mmCIF file of C-alpha atoms in Angstrom:
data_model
loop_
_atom_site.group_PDB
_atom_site.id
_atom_site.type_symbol
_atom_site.label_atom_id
_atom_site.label_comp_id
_atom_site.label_asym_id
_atom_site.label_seq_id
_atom_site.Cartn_x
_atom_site.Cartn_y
_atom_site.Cartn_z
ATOM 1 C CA UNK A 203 272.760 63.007 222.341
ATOM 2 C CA UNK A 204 270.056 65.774 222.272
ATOM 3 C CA UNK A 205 272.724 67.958 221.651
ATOM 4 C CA UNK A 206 274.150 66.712 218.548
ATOM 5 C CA UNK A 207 270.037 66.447 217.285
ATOM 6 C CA UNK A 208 270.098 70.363 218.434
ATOM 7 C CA UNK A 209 273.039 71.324 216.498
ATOM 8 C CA UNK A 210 272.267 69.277 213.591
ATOM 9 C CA UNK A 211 269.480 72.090 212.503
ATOM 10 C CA UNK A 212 272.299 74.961 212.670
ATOM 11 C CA UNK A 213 274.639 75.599 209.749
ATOM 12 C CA UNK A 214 277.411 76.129 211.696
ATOM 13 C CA UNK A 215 277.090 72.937 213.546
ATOM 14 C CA UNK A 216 276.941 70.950 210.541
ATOM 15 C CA UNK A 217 279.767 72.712 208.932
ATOM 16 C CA UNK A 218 282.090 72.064 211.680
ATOM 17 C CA UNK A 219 280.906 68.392 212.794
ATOM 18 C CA UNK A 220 280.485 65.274 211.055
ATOM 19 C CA UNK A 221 278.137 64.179 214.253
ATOM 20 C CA UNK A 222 275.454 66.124 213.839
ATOM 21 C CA UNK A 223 275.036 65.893 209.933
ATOM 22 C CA UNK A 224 271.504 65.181 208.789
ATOM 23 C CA UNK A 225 273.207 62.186 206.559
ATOM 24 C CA UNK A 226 275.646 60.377 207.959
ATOM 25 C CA UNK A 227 275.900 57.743 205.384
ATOM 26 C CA UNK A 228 276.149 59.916 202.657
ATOM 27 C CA UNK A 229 279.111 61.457 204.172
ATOM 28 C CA UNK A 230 280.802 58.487 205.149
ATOM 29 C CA UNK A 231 280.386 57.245 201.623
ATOM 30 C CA UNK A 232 281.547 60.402 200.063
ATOM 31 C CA UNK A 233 284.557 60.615 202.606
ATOM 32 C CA UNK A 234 285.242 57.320 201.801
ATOM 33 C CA UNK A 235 284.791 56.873 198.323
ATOM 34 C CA UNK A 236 286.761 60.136 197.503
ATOM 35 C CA UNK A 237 289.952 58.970 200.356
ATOM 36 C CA UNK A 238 290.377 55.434 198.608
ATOM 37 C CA UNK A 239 289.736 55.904 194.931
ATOM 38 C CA UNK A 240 290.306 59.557 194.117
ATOM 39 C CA UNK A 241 287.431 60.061 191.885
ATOM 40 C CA UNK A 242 286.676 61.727 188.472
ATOM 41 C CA UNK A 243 283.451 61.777 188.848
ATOM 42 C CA UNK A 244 281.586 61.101 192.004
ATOM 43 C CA UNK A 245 277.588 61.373 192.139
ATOM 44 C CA UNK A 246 275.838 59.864 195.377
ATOM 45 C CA UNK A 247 271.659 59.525 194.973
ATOM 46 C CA UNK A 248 269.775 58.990 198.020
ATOM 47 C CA UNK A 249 266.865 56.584 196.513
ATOM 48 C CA UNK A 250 265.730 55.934 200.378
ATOM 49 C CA UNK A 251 262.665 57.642 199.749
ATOM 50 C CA UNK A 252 261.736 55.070 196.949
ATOM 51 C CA UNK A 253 261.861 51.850 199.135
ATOM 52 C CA UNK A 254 260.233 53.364 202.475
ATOM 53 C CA UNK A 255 257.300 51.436 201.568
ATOM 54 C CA UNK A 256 258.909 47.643 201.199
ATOM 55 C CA UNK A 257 258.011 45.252 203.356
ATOM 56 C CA UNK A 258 262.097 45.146 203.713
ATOM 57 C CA UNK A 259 261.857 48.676 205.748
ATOM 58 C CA UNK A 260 258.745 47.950 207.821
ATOM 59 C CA UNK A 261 260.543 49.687 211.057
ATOM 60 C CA UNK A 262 263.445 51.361 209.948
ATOM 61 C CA UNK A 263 263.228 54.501 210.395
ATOM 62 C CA UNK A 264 266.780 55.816 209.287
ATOM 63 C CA UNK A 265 266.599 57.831 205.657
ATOM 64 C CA UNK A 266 269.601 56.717 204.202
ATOM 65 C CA UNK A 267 269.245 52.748 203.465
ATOM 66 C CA UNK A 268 269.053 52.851 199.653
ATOM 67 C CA UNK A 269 272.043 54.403 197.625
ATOM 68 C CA UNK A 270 272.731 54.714 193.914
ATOM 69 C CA UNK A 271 276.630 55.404 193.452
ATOM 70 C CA UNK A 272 278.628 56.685 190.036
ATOM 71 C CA UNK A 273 281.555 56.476 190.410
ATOM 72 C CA UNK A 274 284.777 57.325 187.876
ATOM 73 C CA UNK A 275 287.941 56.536 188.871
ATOM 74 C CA UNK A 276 291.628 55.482 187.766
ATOM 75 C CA UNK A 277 291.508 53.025 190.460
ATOM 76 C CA UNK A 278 288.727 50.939 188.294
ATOM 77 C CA UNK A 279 291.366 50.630 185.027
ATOM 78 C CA UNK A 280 291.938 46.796 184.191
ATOM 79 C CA UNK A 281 289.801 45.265 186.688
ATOM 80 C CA UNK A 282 285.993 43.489 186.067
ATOM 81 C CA UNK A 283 283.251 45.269 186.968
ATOM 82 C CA UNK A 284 283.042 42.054 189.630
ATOM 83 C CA UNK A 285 286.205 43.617 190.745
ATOM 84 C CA UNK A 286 285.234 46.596 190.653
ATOM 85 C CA UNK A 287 281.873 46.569 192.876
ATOM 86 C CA UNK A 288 283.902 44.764 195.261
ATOM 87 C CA UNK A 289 286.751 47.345 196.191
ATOM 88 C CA UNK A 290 283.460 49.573 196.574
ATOM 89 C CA UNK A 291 281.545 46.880 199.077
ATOM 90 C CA UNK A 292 284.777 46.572 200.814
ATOM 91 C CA UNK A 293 285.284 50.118 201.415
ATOM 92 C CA UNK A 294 281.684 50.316 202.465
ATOM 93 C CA UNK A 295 281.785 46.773 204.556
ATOM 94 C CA UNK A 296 280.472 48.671 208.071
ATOM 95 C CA UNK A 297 278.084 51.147 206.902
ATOM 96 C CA UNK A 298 276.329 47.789 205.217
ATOM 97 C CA UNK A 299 277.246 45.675 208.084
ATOM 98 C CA UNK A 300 275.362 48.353 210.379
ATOM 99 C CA UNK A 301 272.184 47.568 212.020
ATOM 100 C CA UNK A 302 269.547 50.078 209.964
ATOM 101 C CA UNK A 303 272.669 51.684 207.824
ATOM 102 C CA UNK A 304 273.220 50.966 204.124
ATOM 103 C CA UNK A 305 270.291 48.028 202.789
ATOM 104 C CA UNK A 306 270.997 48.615 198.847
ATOM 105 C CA UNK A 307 273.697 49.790 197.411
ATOM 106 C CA UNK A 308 273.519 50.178 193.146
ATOM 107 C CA UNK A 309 276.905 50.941 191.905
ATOM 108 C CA UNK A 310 278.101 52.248 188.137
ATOM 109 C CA UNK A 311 281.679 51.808 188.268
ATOM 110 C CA UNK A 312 283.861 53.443 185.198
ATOM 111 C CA UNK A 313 287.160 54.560 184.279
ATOM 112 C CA UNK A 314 287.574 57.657 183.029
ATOM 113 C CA UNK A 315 288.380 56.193 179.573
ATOM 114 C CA UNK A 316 285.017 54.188 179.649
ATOM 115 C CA UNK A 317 283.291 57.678 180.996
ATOM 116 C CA UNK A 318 284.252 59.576 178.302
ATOM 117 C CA UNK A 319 283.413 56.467 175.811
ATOM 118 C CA UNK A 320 279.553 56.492 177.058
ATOM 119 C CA UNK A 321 279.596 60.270 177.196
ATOM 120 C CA UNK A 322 280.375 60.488 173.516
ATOM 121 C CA UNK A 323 278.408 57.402 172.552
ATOM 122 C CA UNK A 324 274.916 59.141 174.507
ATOM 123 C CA UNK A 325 275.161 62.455 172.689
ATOM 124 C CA UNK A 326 275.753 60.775 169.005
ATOM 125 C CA UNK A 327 272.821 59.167 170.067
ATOM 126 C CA UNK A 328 271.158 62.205 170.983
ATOM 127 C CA UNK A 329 272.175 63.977 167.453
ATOM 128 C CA UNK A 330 270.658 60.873 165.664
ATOM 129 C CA UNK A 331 267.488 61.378 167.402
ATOM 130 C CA UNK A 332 267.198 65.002 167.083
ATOM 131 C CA UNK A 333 267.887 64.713 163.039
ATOM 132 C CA UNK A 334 265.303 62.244 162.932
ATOM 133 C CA UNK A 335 262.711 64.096 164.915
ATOM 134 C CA UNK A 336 263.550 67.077 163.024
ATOM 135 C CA UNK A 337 264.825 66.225 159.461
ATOM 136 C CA UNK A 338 265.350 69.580 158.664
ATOM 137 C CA UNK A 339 266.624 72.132 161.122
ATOM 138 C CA UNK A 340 265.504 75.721 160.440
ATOM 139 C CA UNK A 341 268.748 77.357 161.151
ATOM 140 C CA UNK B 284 260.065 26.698 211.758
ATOM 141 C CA UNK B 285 263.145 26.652 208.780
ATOM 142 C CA UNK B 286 262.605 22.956 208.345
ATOM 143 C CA UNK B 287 263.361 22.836 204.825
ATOM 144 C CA UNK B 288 267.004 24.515 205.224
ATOM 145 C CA UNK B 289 268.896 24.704 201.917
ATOM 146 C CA UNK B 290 271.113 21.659 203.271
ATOM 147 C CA UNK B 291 268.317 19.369 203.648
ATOM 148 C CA UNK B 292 266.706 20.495 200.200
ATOM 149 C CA UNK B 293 269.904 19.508 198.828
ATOM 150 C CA UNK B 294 270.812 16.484 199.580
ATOM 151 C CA UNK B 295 267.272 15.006 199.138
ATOM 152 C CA UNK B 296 268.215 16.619 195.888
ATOM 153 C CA UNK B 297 271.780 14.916 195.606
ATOM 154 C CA UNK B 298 269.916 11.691 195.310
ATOM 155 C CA UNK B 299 268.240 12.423 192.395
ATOM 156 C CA UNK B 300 270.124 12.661 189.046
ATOM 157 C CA UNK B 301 269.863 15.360 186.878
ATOM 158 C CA UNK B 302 267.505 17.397 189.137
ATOM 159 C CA UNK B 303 268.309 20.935 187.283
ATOM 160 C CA UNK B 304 264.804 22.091 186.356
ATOM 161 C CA UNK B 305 263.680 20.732 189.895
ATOM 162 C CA UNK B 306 266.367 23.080 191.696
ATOM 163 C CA UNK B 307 264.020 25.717 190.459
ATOM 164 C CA UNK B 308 260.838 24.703 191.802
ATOM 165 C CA UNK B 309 262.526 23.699 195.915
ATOM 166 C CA UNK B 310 262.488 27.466 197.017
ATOM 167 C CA UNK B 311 259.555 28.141 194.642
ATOM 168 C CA UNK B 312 257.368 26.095 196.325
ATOM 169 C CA UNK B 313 257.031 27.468 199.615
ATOM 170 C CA UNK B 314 255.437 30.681 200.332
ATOM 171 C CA UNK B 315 257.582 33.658 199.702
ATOM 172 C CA UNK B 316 255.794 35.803 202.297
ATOM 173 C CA UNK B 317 256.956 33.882 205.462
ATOM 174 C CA UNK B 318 258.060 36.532 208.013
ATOM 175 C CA UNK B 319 261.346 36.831 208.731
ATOM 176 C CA UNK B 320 263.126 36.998 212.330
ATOM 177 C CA UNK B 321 265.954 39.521 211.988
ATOM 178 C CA UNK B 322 269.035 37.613 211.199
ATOM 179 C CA UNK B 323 271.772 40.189 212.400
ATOM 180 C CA UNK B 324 273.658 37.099 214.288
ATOM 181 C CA UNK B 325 273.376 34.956 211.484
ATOM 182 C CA UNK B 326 274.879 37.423 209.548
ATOM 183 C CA UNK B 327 278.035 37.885 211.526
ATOM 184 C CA UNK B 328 278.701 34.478 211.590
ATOM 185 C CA UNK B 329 281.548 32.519 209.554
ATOM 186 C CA UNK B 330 280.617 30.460 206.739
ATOM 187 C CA UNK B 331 280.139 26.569 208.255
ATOM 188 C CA UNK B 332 281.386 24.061 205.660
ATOM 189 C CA UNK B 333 278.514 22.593 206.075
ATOM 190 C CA UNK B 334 276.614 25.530 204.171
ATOM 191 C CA UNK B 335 279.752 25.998 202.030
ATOM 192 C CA UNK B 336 279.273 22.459 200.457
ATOM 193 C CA UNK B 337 275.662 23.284 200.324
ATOM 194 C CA UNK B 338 275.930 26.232 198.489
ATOM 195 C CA UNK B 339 278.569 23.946 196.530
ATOM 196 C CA UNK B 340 275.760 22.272 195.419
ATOM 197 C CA UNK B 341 273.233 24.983 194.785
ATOM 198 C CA UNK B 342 275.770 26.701 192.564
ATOM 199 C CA UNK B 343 276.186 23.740 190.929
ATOM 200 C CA UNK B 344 272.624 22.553 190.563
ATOM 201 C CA UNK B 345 272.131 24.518 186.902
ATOM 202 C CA UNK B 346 273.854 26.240 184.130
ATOM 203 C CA UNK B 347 272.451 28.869 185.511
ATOM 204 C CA UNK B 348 271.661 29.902 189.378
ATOM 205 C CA UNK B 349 270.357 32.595 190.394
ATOM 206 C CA UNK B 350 270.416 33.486 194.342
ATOM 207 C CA UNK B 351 267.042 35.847 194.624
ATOM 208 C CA UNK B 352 264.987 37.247 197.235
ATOM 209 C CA UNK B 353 260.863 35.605 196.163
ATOM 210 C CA UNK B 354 260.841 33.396 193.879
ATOM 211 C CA UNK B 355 260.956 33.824 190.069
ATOM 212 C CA UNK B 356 256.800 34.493 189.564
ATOM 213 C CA UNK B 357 256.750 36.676 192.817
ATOM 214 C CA UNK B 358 260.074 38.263 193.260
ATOM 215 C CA UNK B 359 260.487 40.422 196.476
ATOM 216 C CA UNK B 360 262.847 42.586 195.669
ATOM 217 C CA UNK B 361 262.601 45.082 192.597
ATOM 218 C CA UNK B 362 266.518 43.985 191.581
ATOM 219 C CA UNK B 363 265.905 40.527 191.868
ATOM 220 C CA UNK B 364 262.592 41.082 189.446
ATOM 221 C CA UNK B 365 264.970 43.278 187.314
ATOM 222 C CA UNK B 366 267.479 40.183 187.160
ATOM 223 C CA UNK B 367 264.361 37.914 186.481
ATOM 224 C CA UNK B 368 263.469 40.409 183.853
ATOM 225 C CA UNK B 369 266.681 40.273 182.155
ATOM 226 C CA UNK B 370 267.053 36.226 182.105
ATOM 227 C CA UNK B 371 263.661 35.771 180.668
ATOM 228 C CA UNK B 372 264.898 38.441 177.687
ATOM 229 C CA UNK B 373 267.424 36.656 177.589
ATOM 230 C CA UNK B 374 265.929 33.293 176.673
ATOM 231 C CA UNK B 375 267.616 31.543 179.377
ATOM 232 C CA UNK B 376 266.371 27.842 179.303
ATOM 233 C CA UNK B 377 264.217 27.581 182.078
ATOM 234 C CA UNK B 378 265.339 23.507 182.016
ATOM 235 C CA UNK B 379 268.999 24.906 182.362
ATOM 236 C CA UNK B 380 268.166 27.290 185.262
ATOM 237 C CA UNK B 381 267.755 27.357 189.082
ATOM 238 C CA UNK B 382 266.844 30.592 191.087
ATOM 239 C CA UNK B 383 267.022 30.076 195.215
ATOM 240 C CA UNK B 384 264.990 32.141 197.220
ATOM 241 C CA UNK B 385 267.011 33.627 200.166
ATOM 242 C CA UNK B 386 264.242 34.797 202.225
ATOM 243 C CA UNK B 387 263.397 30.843 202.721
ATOM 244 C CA UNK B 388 266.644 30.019 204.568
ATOM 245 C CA UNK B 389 268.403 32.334 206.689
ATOM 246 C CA UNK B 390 271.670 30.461 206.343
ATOM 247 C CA UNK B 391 271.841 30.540 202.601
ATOM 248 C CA UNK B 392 271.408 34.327 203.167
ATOM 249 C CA UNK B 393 274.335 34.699 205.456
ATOM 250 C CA UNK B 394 276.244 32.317 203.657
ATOM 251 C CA UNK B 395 276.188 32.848 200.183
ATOM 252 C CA UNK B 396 277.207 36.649 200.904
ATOM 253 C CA UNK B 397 280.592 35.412 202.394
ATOM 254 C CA UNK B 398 280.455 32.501 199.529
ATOM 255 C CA UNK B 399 280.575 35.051 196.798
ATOM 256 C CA UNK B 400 282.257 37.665 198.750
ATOM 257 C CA UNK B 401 279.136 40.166 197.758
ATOM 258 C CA UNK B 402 277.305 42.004 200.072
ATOM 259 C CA UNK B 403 273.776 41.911 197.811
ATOM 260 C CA UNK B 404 271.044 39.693 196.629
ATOM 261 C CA UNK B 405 270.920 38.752 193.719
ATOM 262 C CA UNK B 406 273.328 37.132 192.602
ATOM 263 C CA UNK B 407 274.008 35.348 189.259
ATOM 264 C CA UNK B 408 276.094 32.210 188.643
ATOM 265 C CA UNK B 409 276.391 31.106 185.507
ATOM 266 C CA UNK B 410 278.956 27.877 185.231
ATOM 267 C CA UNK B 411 279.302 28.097 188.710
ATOM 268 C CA UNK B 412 281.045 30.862 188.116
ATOM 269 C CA UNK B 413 279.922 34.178 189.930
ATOM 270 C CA UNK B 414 279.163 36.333 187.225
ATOM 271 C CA UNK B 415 277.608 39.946 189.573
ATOM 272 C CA UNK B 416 274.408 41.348 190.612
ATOM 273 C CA UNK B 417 271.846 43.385 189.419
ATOM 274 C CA UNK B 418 273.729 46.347 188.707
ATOM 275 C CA UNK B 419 276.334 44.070 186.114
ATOM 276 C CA UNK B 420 273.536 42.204 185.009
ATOM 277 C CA UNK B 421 271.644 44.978 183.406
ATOM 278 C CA UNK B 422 274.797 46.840 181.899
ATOM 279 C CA UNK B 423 276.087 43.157 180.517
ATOM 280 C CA UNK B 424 272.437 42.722 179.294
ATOM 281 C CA UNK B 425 272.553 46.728 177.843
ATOM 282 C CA UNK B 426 276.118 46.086 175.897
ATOM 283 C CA UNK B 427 275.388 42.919 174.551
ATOM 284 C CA UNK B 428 277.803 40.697 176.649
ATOM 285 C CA UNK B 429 274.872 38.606 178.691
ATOM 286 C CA UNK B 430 273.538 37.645 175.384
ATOM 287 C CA UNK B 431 277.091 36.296 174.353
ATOM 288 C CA UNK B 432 277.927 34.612 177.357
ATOM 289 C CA UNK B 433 274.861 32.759 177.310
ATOM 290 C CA UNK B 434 275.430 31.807 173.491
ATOM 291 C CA UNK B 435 278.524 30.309 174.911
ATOM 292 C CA UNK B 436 277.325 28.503 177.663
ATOM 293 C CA UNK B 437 274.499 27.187 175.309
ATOM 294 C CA UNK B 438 271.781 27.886 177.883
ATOM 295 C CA UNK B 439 269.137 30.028 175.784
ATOM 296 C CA UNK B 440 266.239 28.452 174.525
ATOM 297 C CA UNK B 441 267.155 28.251 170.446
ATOM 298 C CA UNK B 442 264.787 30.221 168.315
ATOM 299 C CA UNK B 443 262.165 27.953 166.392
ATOM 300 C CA UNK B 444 262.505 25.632 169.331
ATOM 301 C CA UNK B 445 258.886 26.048 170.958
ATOM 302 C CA UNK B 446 259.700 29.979 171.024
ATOM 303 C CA UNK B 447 256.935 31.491 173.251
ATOM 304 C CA UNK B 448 255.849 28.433 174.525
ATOM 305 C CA UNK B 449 256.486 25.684 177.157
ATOM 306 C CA UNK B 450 259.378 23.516 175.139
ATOM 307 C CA UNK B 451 258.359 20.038 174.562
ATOM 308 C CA UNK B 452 260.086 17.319 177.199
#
């Protein structure tokens, strides 16, 4: 035990060994996540830090409860987003399930058609608001 | 010490027709701030169809049910507020809704996570149909399709209709 904690602060040891990683969860879910649904895109956010305070967390002292999860994958085409969040929780069942381990979990689940979509849709957006800000551009 | 256990509340309720806009006010009533024992063996535990049939009910109880940690005015959770948020933008008819606080019955929390087969509070029923949680709520609110399915359902407060105000009986 206190020499997984030891190794944990050397690069070497946490290259080499899932055990001694300084986020377990994260990992797991990235292991996971990237095994079952061969992701596009795949961006993990640790929001821990944001809910340390709730009266939900009074004595847990593990970093990694709160997760915020984009995912883009094939896997998501023709299914709900019900669905969808569903294949993720299932994946995830016993890092949730755990005793201190995941306590929120926000997902944004897309297919890569629906990624692209959005992605297009933001930066028209973006150009609208620029040319209004700025009606005339000095190039 | 859970005296008033969501299968109790409910069939006191079952004897009552057309108890919608009471649904709301069962779990509102007592204090959200109770603490909690921690409920890892409840949790593991299978669904009794005892609490199935009262969950049965709960979901049934409203047009519209949401399953919240707090209670609607003092929500305990920042995504149950968030799914609070979004109802009350939505004009949801408060006579057509029914939020259940969680924290108030330790079954109900086990339970209607196997019920719905989601892992998360809150959870929104609409129909009795599970329609997500927070996350699904607020892009369905963002692209327009909470607004329709509402329409559909009939279950926002129509505009005119004591807008802003506590609609008349």
């Amino acid at each position: 035990m206190l020499r997984r904690y030891a190794l944990g602060f050397s690069a070497v040891g946490r290259q080499f060994s899932n055990m001694s990683s300084t986020t377990p969860l994260e990992d797991a879910i990235r292991a996971k996540i990237t095994a079952a649904f061969n992701p596009q895109t795949l961006e993990i956010y640790n929001d821990s830090h944001l809910h340390a305070h709730h009266k939900a967390m009074q004595g847990s002292t593990s970093k990694e409860t709160h997760f915020r999860l984009v995912i883009t994958s094939d896997a998501f085409a023709s299914k709900m987003q019900p669905a969808r969040h569903r294949m993720v929780y299932a994946l995830l069942r016993d890092e949730m399930a755990l005793e201190g381990g995941i306590h929120a979990l926000q997902l944004r689940t897309l297919t890569p058609e629906e990624e692209e979509r959005q992605k297009k849709k933001k930066e028209e957006e973006a150009a609208k608001a620029a040319a209004e800000a700025d009606p005339a551009p000095a190039e | 010490m859970f005296a008033r256990t969501i299968v109790s509340g409910l069939r006191r309720q079952a004897l009552r027709p057309a108890a919608t806009s009471k649904a709301a006010s069962f779990p509102a009533t007592a204090s959200p701030f109770r603490p909690q024992p921690f409920l890892s063996a409840f949790q593991a535990r299978l669904l009794s169809d005892e609490t199935r049939s009262a969950i049965d009910k709960a979901v049934a109880s409203a047009p519209v049910v949401l399953f919240m940690k707090g209670t609607p005015e003092t929500p305990a959770c920042g995504f149950s507020r968030a799914a609070i948020q979004i109802l009350g933008l939505q004009g949801v008819d408060p006579n057509a809704f029914a939020a259940f606080n969680v924290l108030e019955d330790p079954e109900l929390r086990a339970g209607i996570k196997e019920y719905s087969d989601w892992p998360t509070i809150p959870q929104l029923y609409v129909d009795k149909e599970f329609v997500g949680g927070c996350d699904i709520l607020v892009s369905m609110h963002q692209s327009g399709d909470l607004a329709k399915l509402f329409e559909e359902k009939k279950v926002v407060v129509l505009e005119g209709e004591g807008e802003g105000e506590k609609p008349s009986q």
